[in-house]
Structure formats: C-alpha cells, structure tokens
Amino acid sequence: MKIDVFCGDFLLKKSDFCVLTHREDRKRFQGSLAAADKAMEGAIEETAERKGFKGSFGTCIALTQTSFQSKECLVLGLGNKKELTLDRIRQLGAKAVQTAEGAKAKRVVFPIADLQDATASVTTREMVHALAEGVLLAAYRFHAYHGTQTKKSNGKLSLKTVTLVVEKERDVKFAEEAIQAAEAIAAAVHLTRDLVNTTSADMTPSDLAKAAEAVASESPDISCKTLSKAQMEKLKMNAALAVARGSVHEPVGVHMTYTPPGKSKKTVAIVGKGVTFDSGGLSLKPAKGMESMKCDMAGAATVIGLFKALQVIRPNVTVHGIFLAVENMPGAAAYRPGDVVTAMDGTTIEVLNTDAEGRLTLADALSYATKQDPDMIVDLATLTGACIVALGDEVAALLSSDSRLAKRLLDAAEETGEPLWELPLRDTYAPLMKSKIADLKNISGTGGAGTITAALFLKPFVGDVAWAHLDIAGPSYMERVTRADIPYGGTGYGVRLLSRFLDKL
Ligand code: BES
Ligand code: ZN
Ligand code: ZN
C-alpha cells in the first residue's frame, strides 16, 4: 500500500472510496464535504440528519453510492477544533483505512484541506505526518502463520493507494516529505511488530540476533557486534547466563552502534529486555500467564526497530543498542530458586523466583551499557505484570533517576501519542530488595509496588549515569484491540517515542 499526493479537484479523481471530514463545531457542511454534498444534491446532509451525525470525534457515516468519481464515501467526525490533536489525526487516518478495507476498496481519495484548516496551529508537514502514520500503522497485517484454511479469507490488504488531495501546489512538497518520513517510521514499527508476533519457536535468541544484524547490514551508519555464550562468560554476565541455562537455545548478546554522519553531540545507550520466551523457569507460570510470553523480547525488538528508523532519521547522537537474548525455560540445567548468582559488576543476587528473570538479564545488559561511556541510558522491558495492574494495557511506566531525561521522554511520548506515565523511584522501597545472604534478591516478596521495586533492583547497575526505565509490559502487546492503528499482538510501542526522543536530543 502506498500513499501519494494529488493537487486538484478530488471530485474528479477516480477512486473506490472517498474520505471526507466534518467538524462538530461547524453547523453547516464546509469545504470538501460541502462540495461533495452539492454534487450529490444534498444526499450526504440528508443521511447525516437521518443518522443524527453531528461530527463528534469517533463517529462517522458512510454512503455506498455517490455522484462523483468515487464509488463510495465516508464522512469522519473530527470533533471540536480545539480538541483536534495530532493523535486524533493519526486515529482518523487509521479509521479511514479500517473502513475502506472493510469496503474492500483498492483506491482511496482523502481531501485534506479541511484538516489543514482545522489544525492551523501545526504545520501541514506535521499534520500529514500524523495522518500518514495512522494510515500506515493501520495497514499492518501479520500473515506468517495463516495456513490453507485462513489464507484466502484473511488474505492480503485490498488497499493499494491512498491519495491525499491538496488544494495548493506548494503543499505537495510538504506532504510528500511527511509521507516519506512516516513510511520510514512505520516500516520500523512494523519490523518490531513482526519480531514480537513471530512465535518463540521461530524467534530464538540467535534469530533475534540475526534480525539485529540484518538491520545493521542495511546501513553504513550502523554496526552490529554479537557476543557468543563464551564471550558472555568471559565478561562474567552470570546473571543473564543463569536465566539462559534451562533452555536448549544458547544466549546471545547483541550490541548495535549507530554513528552519526555529522558531529556526535551525545552518546545514548538503549537497552532492551530480550527474553524470547518466558515460561517462568522452575517458578513456572500458570498456563494462562504463559500464553503470550513470546512477547517478552519486545524491548529488544523495539531496539532493533529503532535502529531501522535511525537509518532514515540520522540524528546527531551516537546510539548504542544493547540486549542480551535468552530463553527462560525449566530444563534440567535451569537455575533454581535459592541460587545466588554474581552479576557482571560483582553484585551478588539471591534468586528467589526464576520468573523475575528480566531484571537479571537487564542487570548485566545495563552494566555492559555503562562501559560504552554513555551520557544517558534508557531501557525498555516487559518487566512486570504489576505494571499492567497499575496502568493497564495502554500505558507504559517511566521510572527515572534524572528528571531532565524523564521530561524529554514524557514530551516525546506526548508528541508521538504513545502513552507514558511516571511512577516514583522511591529510595525508601530499596531495602525491600536487599537479601539476607547476598547483596540483592530478585523479588521483594512483600510491600507491593512491583514495578517500582523492579526498577529499584536495576538502579545500582547503571552507576551514576542518567537513566530511565520504561516498563512496557502493557502496551507492547495487545490482547484486545482499542484503536485501528494498534493491532492485536505486537504493537511496536516505543519505536516512535524513542525515535522522536533521539531526533530531538
Ligand atoms: N515477563 C514477565 C512480566 C510480564 C507479565 C510481561 C505480563 C508482560 C505481561 C516477567 O518476567 C515476570 O514474570 N515478572 C513477574 C515478577 C514477579 C515474579 C516478581 C511478575 O510480574 O509476576
Ligand atoms: Zn518472568
Ligand atoms: Zn519476563
């Protein structure tokens, strides 16, 4: 599916499906909608009245016949102008695709002059970027496991082109640039979604490492080094290695580096949790809790997707992408509750629950990250079920030792529409993670605040580097669908947020 730009009269542009918009704060139809309604001798207005359509956000009406060059048309409610955020624009693009797809349309025409008018506070470029993102993110499909029975009915997207129609010649260039940028970001998000959706049998630690190498091979700005199990042993990554011991799949460390073409202003390390399957280990998860645990490498998949986006964004910062890919299984050699492991930095950890494995792998990944001399470290991890209890499946948690870094991430989240909420990294809870027989234990056992105590466990491993932790257990994987631009399964949460964050540094 591609998006293109056409300057001219949308009524004359042949298509299967025309998307129009109506603002709630306008009594009468205006702009493109008024033109279409006039061409149809008031049929749209008549339908709107009959259906009680006022243009509030999230509502729409559809007409399966028109008297202009589109076969069908859809009118989307924009809501009130002052509430029309870029995230709402993104949702409109997604909704247009979802509805057009339901109508089996191949070609869609979408006049955007009224949207430009309704979002006067942002540039055409920004508006089109959000709209195109919505369109592209909603056009994601994952077919890898559809067999003969479902292939036909659940086949390819019918949509071939979405043509954005502008009225002024000078907007063509802005719109085309925005579409190009949105395409690059969407491709990165789609890669992350694919990696997460691929089952653990097909996405072992070495498969995940190969995916990182493939991204690096696409760009001269990106290199990728992998650490074998033997190299991880040499580096004394015993916490991560302990997690991997119960699996037949060997662990792999991955270190990607993006070096900017210009002068590098800062160095940032992005660390992802890369547990390709989390059975819980000997502290085995119940069946229900295990069903979606192929998603436990979403942090690492986000790192890989982010590097794909970096190929195009090319910010002036050096970026290290780091993850230790392991599988958490209860094999005969598995680590046990009660074991004490010594992490890369010498910290000893009493393992009381083998299902709190993410923090063990991250401990070593974070120690390794500090060795790259970064100005800041951001980690992403599907770390705690407690995070879903606290914030639900739409919102990620942010915990940070640095308020400036936290602010940058919250701003980037706001701007990209990826919900993020800060939780306090309260030092007073740190004693909950102290062990009687070792330096730390990997679960608190009492006191609640599971997301905070997990973050407090990680904190010592970053030393004094400015650090932020994103617990993405909720939004990285959706079991229910709430919006057309966020699919079932892997969502690619974080790719857009971090791309924006790095771009603005
Ligand atoms: N991978 C899970 C967290 C998770 C749960 C991610 C649900 C996505 C959806 C993590 O390794 C885990 O099992 N955490 C435990 C920690 C507990 C043992 C302290 C949890 O949240 O129950
Ligand atoms: Zn676990
Ligand atoms: Zn896990």
PDB file of N, CA, C and O and ligand atoms in Angstrom, residues 273 275 278 285 293 296 355 357-358 382-383, ligand 3:
ATOM      1  N   LYS A 273      14.977  -5.587  26.993  1.00  0.00           N
ATOM      2  CA  LYS A 273      14.843  -6.944  27.545  1.00  0.00           C
ATOM      3  C   LYS A 273      14.583  -7.897  26.383  1.00  0.00           C
ATOM      4  O   LYS A 273      13.674  -7.678  25.587  1.00  0.00           O
ATOM      5  N   VAL A 275      13.993 -11.538  26.344  1.00  0.00           N
ATOM      6  CA  VAL A 275      13.657 -12.907  26.728  1.00  0.00           C
ATOM      7  C   VAL A 275      12.719 -13.466  25.647  1.00  0.00           C
ATOM      8  O   VAL A 275      11.572 -13.040  25.530  1.00  0.00           O
ATOM      9  N   ASP A 278       9.271 -16.586  28.011  1.00  0.00           N
ATOM     10  CA  ASP A 278       9.345 -16.592  29.472  1.00  0.00           C
ATOM     11  C   ASP A 278       8.341 -17.591  30.030  1.00  0.00           C
ATOM     12  O   ASP A 278       7.165 -17.276  30.209  1.00  0.00           O
ATOM     13  N   LYS A 285       5.205 -20.378  35.277  1.00  0.00           N
ATOM     14  CA  LYS A 285       3.982 -19.573  35.171  1.00  0.00           C
ATOM     15  C   LYS A 285       2.782 -20.499  35.000  1.00  0.00           C
ATOM     16  O   LYS A 285       2.916 -21.572  34.423  1.00  0.00           O
ATOM     17  N   MET A 293       3.799 -15.145  26.218  1.00  0.00           N
ATOM     18  CA  MET A 293       5.171 -14.817  26.643  1.00  0.00           C
ATOM     19  C   MET A 293       6.222 -14.817  25.533  1.00  0.00           C
ATOM     20  O   MET A 293       7.404 -14.586  25.784  1.00  0.00           O
ATOM     21  N   ASP A 296       8.023 -11.391  25.355  1.00  0.00           N
ATOM     22  CA  ASP A 296       8.937 -10.921  26.400  1.00  0.00           C
ATOM     23  C   ASP A 296      10.271 -10.398  25.857  1.00  0.00           C
ATOM     24  O   ASP A 296      11.162 -10.040  26.618  1.00  0.00           O
ATOM     25  N   ASP A 355      11.026 -16.534  37.791  1.00  0.00           N
ATOM     26  CA  ASP A 355      10.173 -15.796  36.868  1.00  0.00           C
ATOM     27  C   ASP A 355      10.488 -14.290  36.896  1.00  0.00           C
ATOM     28  O   ASP A 355      10.042 -13.542  36.044  1.00  0.00           O
ATOM     29  N   GLU A 357      13.077 -12.928  35.921  1.00  0.00           N
ATOM     30  CA  GLU A 357      14.318 -13.149  35.169  1.00  0.00           C
ATOM     31  C   GLU A 357      14.755 -11.914  34.383  1.00  0.00           C
ATOM     32  O   GLU A 357      15.942 -11.735  34.127  1.00  0.00           O
ATOM     33  N   GLY A 358      13.776 -11.084  34.027  1.00  0.00           N
ATOM     34  CA  GLY A 358      14.100  -9.925  33.188  1.00  0.00           C
ATOM     35  C   GLY A 358      15.122  -9.020  33.838  1.00  0.00           C
ATOM     36  O   GLY A 358      16.104  -8.594  33.221  1.00  0.00           O
ATOM     37  N   THR A 382       9.529  -5.561  29.101  1.00  0.00           N
ATOM     38  CA  THR A 382       8.241  -6.127  29.536  1.00  0.00           C
ATOM     39  C   THR A 382       8.516  -6.745  30.895  1.00  0.00           C
ATOM     40  O   THR A 382       8.602  -7.958  31.028  1.00  0.00           O
ATOM     41  N   LEU A 383       8.660  -5.886  31.901  1.00  0.00           N
ATOM     42  CA  LEU A 383       9.285  -6.348  33.142  1.00  0.00           C
ATOM     43  C   LEU A 383       8.332  -6.895  34.193  1.00  0.00           C
ATOM     44  O   LEU A 383       8.641  -7.876  34.849  1.00  0.00           O
TER      45      LEU A 383
HETATM   46 ZN    ZN B   3       9.822 -11.921  31.634  1.00  0.00          ZN
END
